[in-house]
């Protein structure tokens, strides 16, 4: 049972920001390979100071993506411009960037603002200079104008980042996403807090406070609900909670272990670990009827289920081969296949959103690292190089992985790009923060 406890608690220790304070990312590798981009400070067209600077949000998002490196604003040849009509292509000839973001903000009624932004193609601009004067509108890659409320600046900043990211990479941006996690603050009457926040640590909310452990939050596919394990009633139980209405439903309260919930792609079922019939095994529970169907039946420990994107199969961790390895099981046929063979241990697997790769924890030579395996070629790549890496969570666009690790004796959250090139670390905050889960697109 010792190894099961390790599996069930292999949750990334995640940094939570103070309320309304962003995570302080420290890029450790890959910054030189990131693609340069220019973000000109948005022009405020109103009295007094701007209510909030969208520029900082966009620059922070693009930096955290690992794909782009915003240029120092002080080095830009033009500032104070808000549209392509003010853009002087000849001034940008020596700027080594592929695009520039410009925009403006102005009052538009009571607590409303009109935000305009444009994405300008610098590569085409340089060609324009060589050919002579051309129509500046031909340089536009994207142009948007939107009215927002006073409390929507951060949200729309993330929206701009999503548009820019997708326009330049062809991949959907994941800046309008959230994370769920458990904060443990020892010394309090109810030290376990179930929290959600924007992906960058802003807008933190507490969903639940408990004197007993809370574990393993996981998002529904529509981003409206969380499933999690609670020991509030002095035993393990699985709840599903609506994050907007705050209503929650008890889904599983069998004797013994109720753990590791994972929503099905249609959001109607949970794959879970139960020990109600003896050894811990994988089950699928219908959320509405609470009917539980046993999926695995083996004398060893089976745990950590996760779904394939098509909903027809599950991954799970098992020691049926002697040591923890990752297996798959087809839900219709019950056929079990071993997926991992390299290294000493492999556990906590999940399939990337495109269905092509698997992210998991690999132990080799006693060291735990985050790894990716191509499901077609079975090529395995170790992505992380930090210490005691655990519990990876994949961004919904499949470009980044966040995971728990240690740095200088402290538990921190780290991030790595899917190709292993870009790495970052987020310094630990106050309290112990566990079990991160990255939301779907919202």
Coordinates of C-alpha atoms in Angstrom, one line a residue, residues 182-359:
X182 CA -5.1 22.6 -3.3
X183 CA -3.4 25.0 -0.8
X184 CA -2.4 23.7 2.6
X185 CA -1.9 26.3 5.3
X186 CA -0.8 24.5 8.4
X187 CA -1.9 26.0 11.7
X188 CA -5.4 26.9 10.6
X189 CA -8.5 25.2 11.7
X190 CA -9.4 24.3 8.1
X191 CA -5.9 24.2 6.4
X192 CA -7.0 22.6 3.1
X193 CA -8.3 25.0 0.5
X194 CA -9.5 24.1 -3.0
X195 CA -8.6 27.0 -5.2
X196 CA -8.9 28.1 -8.8
X197 CA -7.2 31.0 -10.6
X198 CA -6.4 32.3 -14.0
X199 CA -3.5 30.5 -15.6
X200 CA -1.2 33.3 -14.5
X201 CA -2.2 33.4 -10.9
X202 CA -4.7 36.3 -11.0
X203 CA -8.3 36.2 -9.9
X204 CA -7.8 33.5 -7.3
X205 CA -11.0 32.1 -5.8
X206 CA -11.5 29.6 -2.9
X207 CA -14.1 27.0 -3.7
X208 CA -13.9 24.9 -0.5
X209 CA -12.1 25.0 2.8
X210 CA -11.8 21.8 4.9
X211 CA -10.1 20.6 8.1
X212 CA -9.3 17.3 6.3
X213 CA -7.3 16.7 3.2
X214 CA -8.6 17.6 -0.3
X215 CA -6.9 16.0 -3.3
X216 CA -6.8 15.5 -7.0
X217 CA -8.9 18.2 -8.6
X218 CA -9.7 17.6 -12.2
X219 CA -11.7 19.7 -14.7
X220 CA -14.8 18.7 -16.7
X221 CA -14.4 19.2 -20.5
X222 CA -16.7 22.2 -20.4
X223 CA -14.7 23.9 -17.7
X224 CA -17.7 24.3 -15.4
X225 CA -17.1 21.6 -12.9
X226 CA -14.3 20.1 -10.8
X227 CA -14.1 16.6 -9.5
X228 CA -12.0 16.0 -6.4
X229 CA -11.3 13.7 -3.5
X230 CA -12.3 14.9 0.0
X231 CA -11.7 13.5 3.4
X232 CA -14.1 15.9 5.1
X233 CA -16.2 13.0 6.5
X234 CA -13.0 11.2 7.7
X235 CA -12.9 8.9 4.7
X236 CA -12.1 9.3 1.0
X237 CA -15.0 10.5 -1.1
X238 CA -15.3 11.9 -4.6
X239 CA -17.3 15.0 -5.3
X240 CA -18.2 16.9 -8.4
X241 CA -18.7 20.6 -7.8
X242 CA -20.0 23.3 -10.1
X243 CA -17.6 26.2 -9.8
X244 CA -20.2 28.8 -10.7
X245 CA -23.3 27.7 -8.6
X246 CA -21.0 26.1 -5.9
X247 CA -23.4 23.2 -5.8
X248 CA -21.7 19.8 -5.4
X249 CA -22.7 16.2 -5.8
X250 CA -21.3 13.1 -4.0
X251 CA -20.3 10.7 -6.7
X252 CA -18.4 7.9 -4.9
X253 CA -18.2 7.0 -1.2
X254 CA -17.4 3.3 -1.2
X255 CA -15.5 1.6 1.7
X256 CA -11.8 2.0 1.2
X257 CA -10.1 4.0 -1.5
X258 CA -12.0 6.5 -3.7
X259 CA -9.4 8.3 -5.6
X260 CA -7.8 9.8 -8.8
X261 CA -11.0 11.0 -10.6
X262 CA -10.8 11.8 -14.3
X263 CA -13.6 13.1 -16.5
X264 CA -14.6 11.4 -19.7
X265 CA -14.3 13.5 -22.8
X266 CA -18.1 13.9 -22.9
X267 CA -18.2 14.9 -19.2
X268 CA -20.8 12.2 -18.3
X269 CA -18.5 9.8 -16.5
X270 CA -15.5 9.6 -14.2
X271 CA -12.7 7.1 -14.3
X272 CA -11.6 6.5 -10.7
X273 CA -9.6 4.2 -8.5
X274 CA -11.7 2.1 -6.0
X275 CA -10.8 -0.6 -3.6
X276 CA -14.3 -1.6 -2.7
X277 CA -13.8 -5.1 -4.1
X278 CA -10.4 -5.8 -2.7
X279 CA -7.3 -4.5 -4.4
X280 CA -7.3 -0.9 -5.9
X281 CA -8.7 -1.2 -9.4
X282 CA -10.0 1.1 -12.2
X283 CA -13.7 1.8 -12.4
X284 CA -15.9 4.0 -14.5
X285 CA -18.7 5.8 -12.7
X286 CA -21.8 7.4 -14.4
X287 CA -22.0 10.8 -12.7
X288 CA -25.9 10.9 -12.9
X289 CA -26.8 7.4 -11.9
X290 CA -23.7 6.7 -9.7
X291 CA -23.4 3.3 -11.3
X292 CA -19.9 1.9 -11.1
X293 CA -18.4 -0.4 -13.8
X294 CA -15.2 -2.3 -13.0
X295 CA -12.6 -1.9 -15.8
X296 CA -9.5 -3.8 -14.4
X297 CA -9.4 -7.0 -12.4
X298 CA -5.9 -7.9 -11.2
X299 CA -4.2 -8.8 -8.0
X300 CA -1.8 -5.9 -8.3
X301 CA -2.5 -2.2 -7.7
X302 CA -4.1 -0.3 -10.6
X303 CA -4.5 3.5 -10.2
X304 CA -4.2 6.9 -11.9
X305 CA -6.7 6.5 -14.8
X306 CA -6.9 9.0 -17.6
X307 CA -8.9 9.0 -20.8
X308 CA -7.8 8.8 -24.4
X309 CA -9.4 11.7 -26.4
X310 CA -11.8 9.3 -28.2
X311 CA -13.2 8.1 -24.9
X312 CA -12.8 4.5 -25.9
X313 CA -9.7 3.6 -23.8
X314 CA -8.0 4.5 -20.5
X315 CA -4.4 4.8 -19.4
X316 CA -3.6 3.7 -15.9
X317 CA -0.6 2.9 -13.7
X318 CA -0.1 -0.6 -12.5
X319 CA 2.6 -2.7 -10.9
X320 CA 1.3 -5.9 -12.5
X321 CA 4.7 -6.3 -14.3
X322 CA 6.6 -6.0 -11.0
X323 CA 7.2 -2.2 -11.0
X324 CA 5.0 0.7 -11.8
X325 CA 4.4 1.0 -15.5
X326 CA 1.7 2.6 -17.7
X327 CA -0.9 0.4 -19.4
X328 CA -3.9 1.0 -21.5
X329 CA -7.3 -0.8 -21.4
X330 CA -10.0 -0.8 -24.1
X331 CA -13.3 -0.2 -22.4
X332 CA -15.4 -2.3 -24.8
X333 CA -13.1 -5.4 -25.0
X334 CA -11.3 -5.1 -21.7
X335 CA -8.0 -5.7 -23.5
X336 CA -5.0 -4.5 -21.5
X337 CA -1.7 -3.5 -23.2
X338 CA 1.5 -2.3 -21.7
X339 CA 2.5 1.1 -23.0
X340 CA 5.9 1.9 -21.3
X341 CA 9.0 -0.2 -21.1
X342 CA 12.0 2.2 -20.7
X343 CA 13.3 3.2 -17.3
X344 CA 12.7 1.8 -13.8
X345 CA 9.2 3.3 -13.2
X346 CA 6.7 5.1 -15.4
X347 CA 3.5 6.5 -14.0
X348 CA 0.8 9.2 -14.1
X349 CA 0.3 9.1 -17.9
X350 CA -2.0 11.4 -19.9
X351 CA -2.6 11.7 -23.6
X352 CA -1.9 15.1 -25.2
X353 CA -4.9 16.9 -26.7
X354 CA -3.9 15.9 -30.3
X355 CA -3.8 12.2 -29.3
X356 CA -0.3 11.8 -30.6
X357 CA 1.8 11.7 -27.5
X358 CA 1.7 10.7 -23.8
X359 CA 3.1 12.8 -21.0

